[in-house]
mmCIF file with all atom_site columns, C-alpha atoms in Angstrom:
data_model
loop_
_atom_site.group_PDB
_atom_site.id
_atom_site.type_symbol
_atom_site.label_atom_id
_atom_site.label_alt_id
_atom_site.label_comp_id
_atom_site.label_asym_id
_atom_site.label_entity_id
_atom_site.label_seq_id
_atom_site.pdbx_PDB_ins_code
_atom_site.Cartn_x
_atom_site.Cartn_y
_atom_site.Cartn_z
_atom_site.occupancy
_atom_site.B_iso_or_equiv
_atom_site.pdbx_formal_charge
_atom_site.auth_seq_id
_atom_site.auth_comp_id
_atom_site.auth_asym_id
_atom_site.auth_atom_id
_atom_site.pdbx_PDB_model_num
ATOM 1  C CA . MET A 1 1  ? -0.074 -0.264 0.226   1.00 72.00 ? 1  MET A CA 1
ATOM 2  C CA . SER A 1 2  ? 1.469  3.607  -0.991  1.00 82.00 ? 2  SER A CA 1
ATOM 3  C CA . GLN A 1 3  ? 1.829  5.889  1.776   1.00 86.00 ? 3  GLN A CA 1
ATOM 4  C CA . PRO A 1 4  ? 1.345  9.599  1.397   1.00 84.00 ? 4  PRO A CA 1
ATOM 5  C CA . ILE A 1 5  ? 4.249  11.909 1.914   1.00 81.00 ? 5  ILE A CA 1
ATOM 6  C CA . VAL A 1 6  ? 3.955  15.533 3.170   1.00 80.00 ? 6  VAL A CA 1
ATOM 7  C CA . PHE A 1 7  ? 6.829  18.234 2.941   1.00 72.00 ? 7  PHE A CA 1
ATOM 8  C CA . GLU A 1 8  ? 6.768  21.775 3.691   1.00 76.00 ? 8  GLU A CA 1
ATOM 9  C CA . LEU A 1 9  ? 8.240  23.923 0.951   1.00 66.00 ? 9  LEU A CA 1
ATOM 10 C CA . ASP A 1 10 ? 9.359  27.417 0.839   1.00 71.00 ? 10 ASP A CA 1
ATOM 11 C CA . LEU A 1 11 ? 7.461  28.992 -2.920  1.00 65.00 ? 11 LEU A CA 1
ATOM 12 C CA . PRO A 1 12 ? 8.455  32.057 -4.147  1.00 66.00 ? 12 PRO A CA 1
ATOM 13 C CA . ASP A 1 13 ? 6.092  35.293 -4.522  1.00 70.00 ? 13 ASP A CA 1
ATOM 14 C CA . ASP A 1 14 ? 6.698  35.211 -8.644  1.00 73.00 ? 14 ASP A CA 1
ATOM 15 C CA . LEU A 1 15 ? 4.920  31.776 -8.915  1.00 72.00 ? 15 LEU A CA 1
ATOM 16 C CA . ALA A 1 16 ? 6.015  32.360 -12.780 1.00 69.00 ? 16 ALA A CA 1
ATOM 17 C CA . SER A 1 17 ? 9.637  31.141 -11.785 1.00 74.00 ? 17 SER A CA 1
ATOM 18 C CA . PHE A 1 18 ? 8.341  27.589 -11.927 1.00 77.00 ? 18 PHE A CA 1
ATOM 19 C CA . ARG A 1 19 ? 8.620  27.045 -15.016 1.00 85.00 ? 19 ARG A CA 1
ATOM 20 C CA . LEU A 1 20 ? 12.149 25.719 -17.036 1.00 90.00 ? 20 LEU A CA 1
ATOM 21 C CA . PRO A 1 21 ? 14.672 28.902 -17.513 1.00 91.00 ? 21 PRO A CA 1
ATOM 22 C CA . PRO A 1 22 ? 14.623 30.071 -21.247 1.00 94.00 ? 22 PRO A CA 1
ATOM 23 C CA . GLY A 1 23 ? 17.806 27.901 -22.146 1.00 96.00 ? 23 GLY A CA 1
ATOM 24 C CA . VAL A 1 24 ? 16.448 25.069 -20.834 1.00 96.00 ? 24 VAL A CA 1
ATOM 25 C CA . ASP A 1 25 ? 12.740 25.309 -22.641 1.00 96.00 ? 25 ASP A CA 1
ATOM 26 C CA . ASP A 1 26 ? 14.658 26.281 -25.573 1.00 97.00 ? 26 ASP A CA 1
ATOM 27 C CA . ARG A 1 27 ? 16.311 23.111 -25.719 1.00 97.00 ? 27 ARG A CA 1
ATOM 28 C CA . LEU A 1 28 ? 13.571 20.976 -24.970 1.00 97.00 ? 28 LEU A CA 1
ATOM 29 C CA . GLN A 1 29 ? 11.551 22.830 -27.543 1.00 97.00 ? 29 GLN A CA 1
ATOM 30 C CA . GLU A 1 30 ? 14.244 22.301 -30.568 1.00 98.00 ? 30 GLU A CA 1
ATOM 31 C CA . LEU A 1 31 ? 14.522 18.424 -29.722 1.00 97.00 ? 31 LEU A CA 1
ATOM 32 C CA . LEU A 1 32 ? 10.221 18.208 -29.534 1.00 97.00 ? 32 LEU A CA 1
ATOM 33 C CA . ASP A 1 33 ? 10.112 20.051 -32.977 1.00 98.00 ? 33 ASP A CA 1
ATOM 34 C CA . ARG A 1 34 ? 12.813 18.234 -34.736 1.00 98.00 ? 34 ARG A CA 1
ATOM 35 C CA . GLN A 1 35 ? 10.333 14.933 -33.638 1.00 96.00 ? 35 GLN A CA 1
ATOM 36 C CA . ASP A 1 36 ? 7.296  16.787 -34.715 1.00 97.00 ? 36 ASP A CA 1
ATOM 37 C CA . ARG A 1 37 ? 9.211  17.402 -38.162 1.00 98.00 ? 37 ARG A CA 1
ATOM 38 C CA . GLY A 1 38 ? 10.152 13.421 -38.141 1.00 97.00 ? 38 GLY A CA 1
ATOM 39 C CA . GLU A 1 39 ? 13.707 13.798 -37.566 1.00 97.00 ? 39 GLU A CA 1
ATOM 40 C CA . GLU A 1 40 ? 14.816 10.657 -35.760 1.00 96.00 ? 40 GLU A CA 1
ATOM 41 C CA . LEU A 1 41 ? 16.510 11.890 -32.686 1.00 97.00 ? 41 LEU A CA 1
ATOM 42 C CA . THR A 1 42 ? 19.093 9.888  -30.628 1.00 97.00 ? 42 THR A CA 1
ATOM 43 C CA . PRO A 1 43 ? 18.790 7.305  -27.691 1.00 97.00 ? 43 PRO A CA 1
ATOM 44 C CA . GLU A 1 44 ? 20.655 10.304 -25.526 1.00 97.00 ? 44 GLU A CA 1
ATOM 45 C CA . GLN A 1 45 ? 18.501 13.139 -26.977 1.00 97.00 ? 45 GLN A CA 1
ATOM 46 C CA . ARG A 1 46 ? 15.393 11.068 -26.507 1.00 97.00 ? 46 ARG A CA 1
ATOM 47 C CA . ARG A 1 47 ? 15.980 10.636 -22.791 1.00 97.00 ? 47 ARG A CA 1
ATOM 48 C CA . GLU A 1 48 ? 17.274 14.406 -22.783 1.00 97.00 ? 48 GLU A CA 1
ATOM 49 C CA . ALA A 1 49 ? 13.549 15.536 -23.947 1.00 97.00 ? 49 ALA A CA 1
ATOM 50 C CA . GLU A 1 50 ? 11.999 12.947 -21.553 1.00 97.00 ? 50 GLU A CA 1
ATOM 51 C CA . GLY A 1 51 ? 13.768 14.237 -18.472 1.00 97.00 ? 51 GLY A CA 1
ATOM 52 C CA . LEU A 1 52 ? 12.511 18.031 -19.502 1.00 97.00 ? 52 LEU A CA 1
ATOM 53 C CA . THR A 1 53 ? 9.203  17.215 -20.461 1.00 97.00 ? 53 THR A CA 1
ATOM 54 C CA . GLU A 1 54 ? 9.023  15.359 -16.842 1.00 96.00 ? 54 GLU A CA 1
ATOM 55 C CA . LEU A 1 55 ? 10.655 18.247 -15.427 1.00 94.00 ? 55 LEU A CA 1
ATOM 56 C CA . SER A 1 56 ? 8.181  20.316 -17.047 1.00 94.00 ? 56 SER A CA 1
ATOM 57 C CA . ASP A 1 57 ? 5.398  18.383 -15.769 1.00 95.00 ? 57 ASP A CA 1
ATOM 58 C CA . LEU A 1 58 ? 6.602  18.756 -12.546 1.00 90.00 ? 58 LEU A CA 1
ATOM 59 C CA . LEU A 1 59 ? 6.756  22.723 -12.359 1.00 90.00 ? 59 LEU A CA 1
ATOM 60 C CA . SER A 1 60 ? 3.178  22.984 -13.513 1.00 91.00 ? 60 SER A CA 1
ATOM 61 C CA . LEU A 1 61 ? 2.074  21.014 -11.147 1.00 89.00 ? 61 LEU A CA 1
ATOM 62 C CA . LEU A 1 62 ? 3.798  22.686 -8.310  1.00 85.00 ? 62 LEU A CA 1
ATOM 63 C CA . ARG A 1 63 ? 2.685  25.749 -9.620  1.00 86.00 ? 63 ARG A CA 1
ATOM 64 C CA . LEU A 1 64 ? -1.052 24.784 -9.701  1.00 87.00 ? 64 LEU A CA 1
ATOM 65 C CA . ARG A 1 65 ? -0.793 23.378 -6.440  1.00 84.00 ? 65 ARG A CA 1
ATOM 66 C CA . ALA A 1 66 ? 0.585  26.541 -5.346  1.00 81.00 ? 66 ALA A CA 1
ATOM 67 C CA . GLN A 1 67 ? -1.757 28.683 -6.528  1.00 82.00 ? 67 GLN A CA 1
ATOM 68 C CA . ARG A 1 68 ? -4.429 26.675 -5.364  1.00 84.00 ? 68 ARG A CA 1
ATOM 69 C CA . THR A 1 69 ? -3.086 26.594 -1.385  1.00 78.00 ? 69 THR A CA 1
ATOM 70 C CA . TRP A 1 70 ? -2.729 30.635 -1.932  1.00 72.00 ? 70 TRP A CA 1
ATOM 71 C CA . ARG A 1 71 ? -6.214 30.927 -2.869  1.00 78.00 ? 71 ARG A CA 1
ATOM 72 C CA . GLU A 1 72 ? -7.313 28.658 -0.152  1.00 77.00 ? 72 GLU A CA 1
ATOM 73 C CA . GLN A 1 73 ? -5.714 30.546 2.476   1.00 73.00 ? 73 GLN A CA 1
ATOM 74 C CA . PRO A 1 74 ? -7.877 32.786 4.562   1.00 71.00 ? 74 PRO A CA 1
ATOM 75 C CA . GLY A 1 75 ? -7.283 36.474 4.658   1.00 61.00 ? 75 GLY A CA 1
#
């Protein structure tokens, strides 16, 4: 059975910073664009794209949960 894990995280006031840095996002877009054009990525490039996509998804999830938490706080 899985167990929930609860941890405290200090969030920046600027939730927009919960995004990939511009250079990293550019690299991800480059890899995804190449793939969309039908170019085959090397195994290393595929792993890089998958890892960056997972990181981007995680940051988006954290940003959304932080926004929801802030909206629900009294005051």
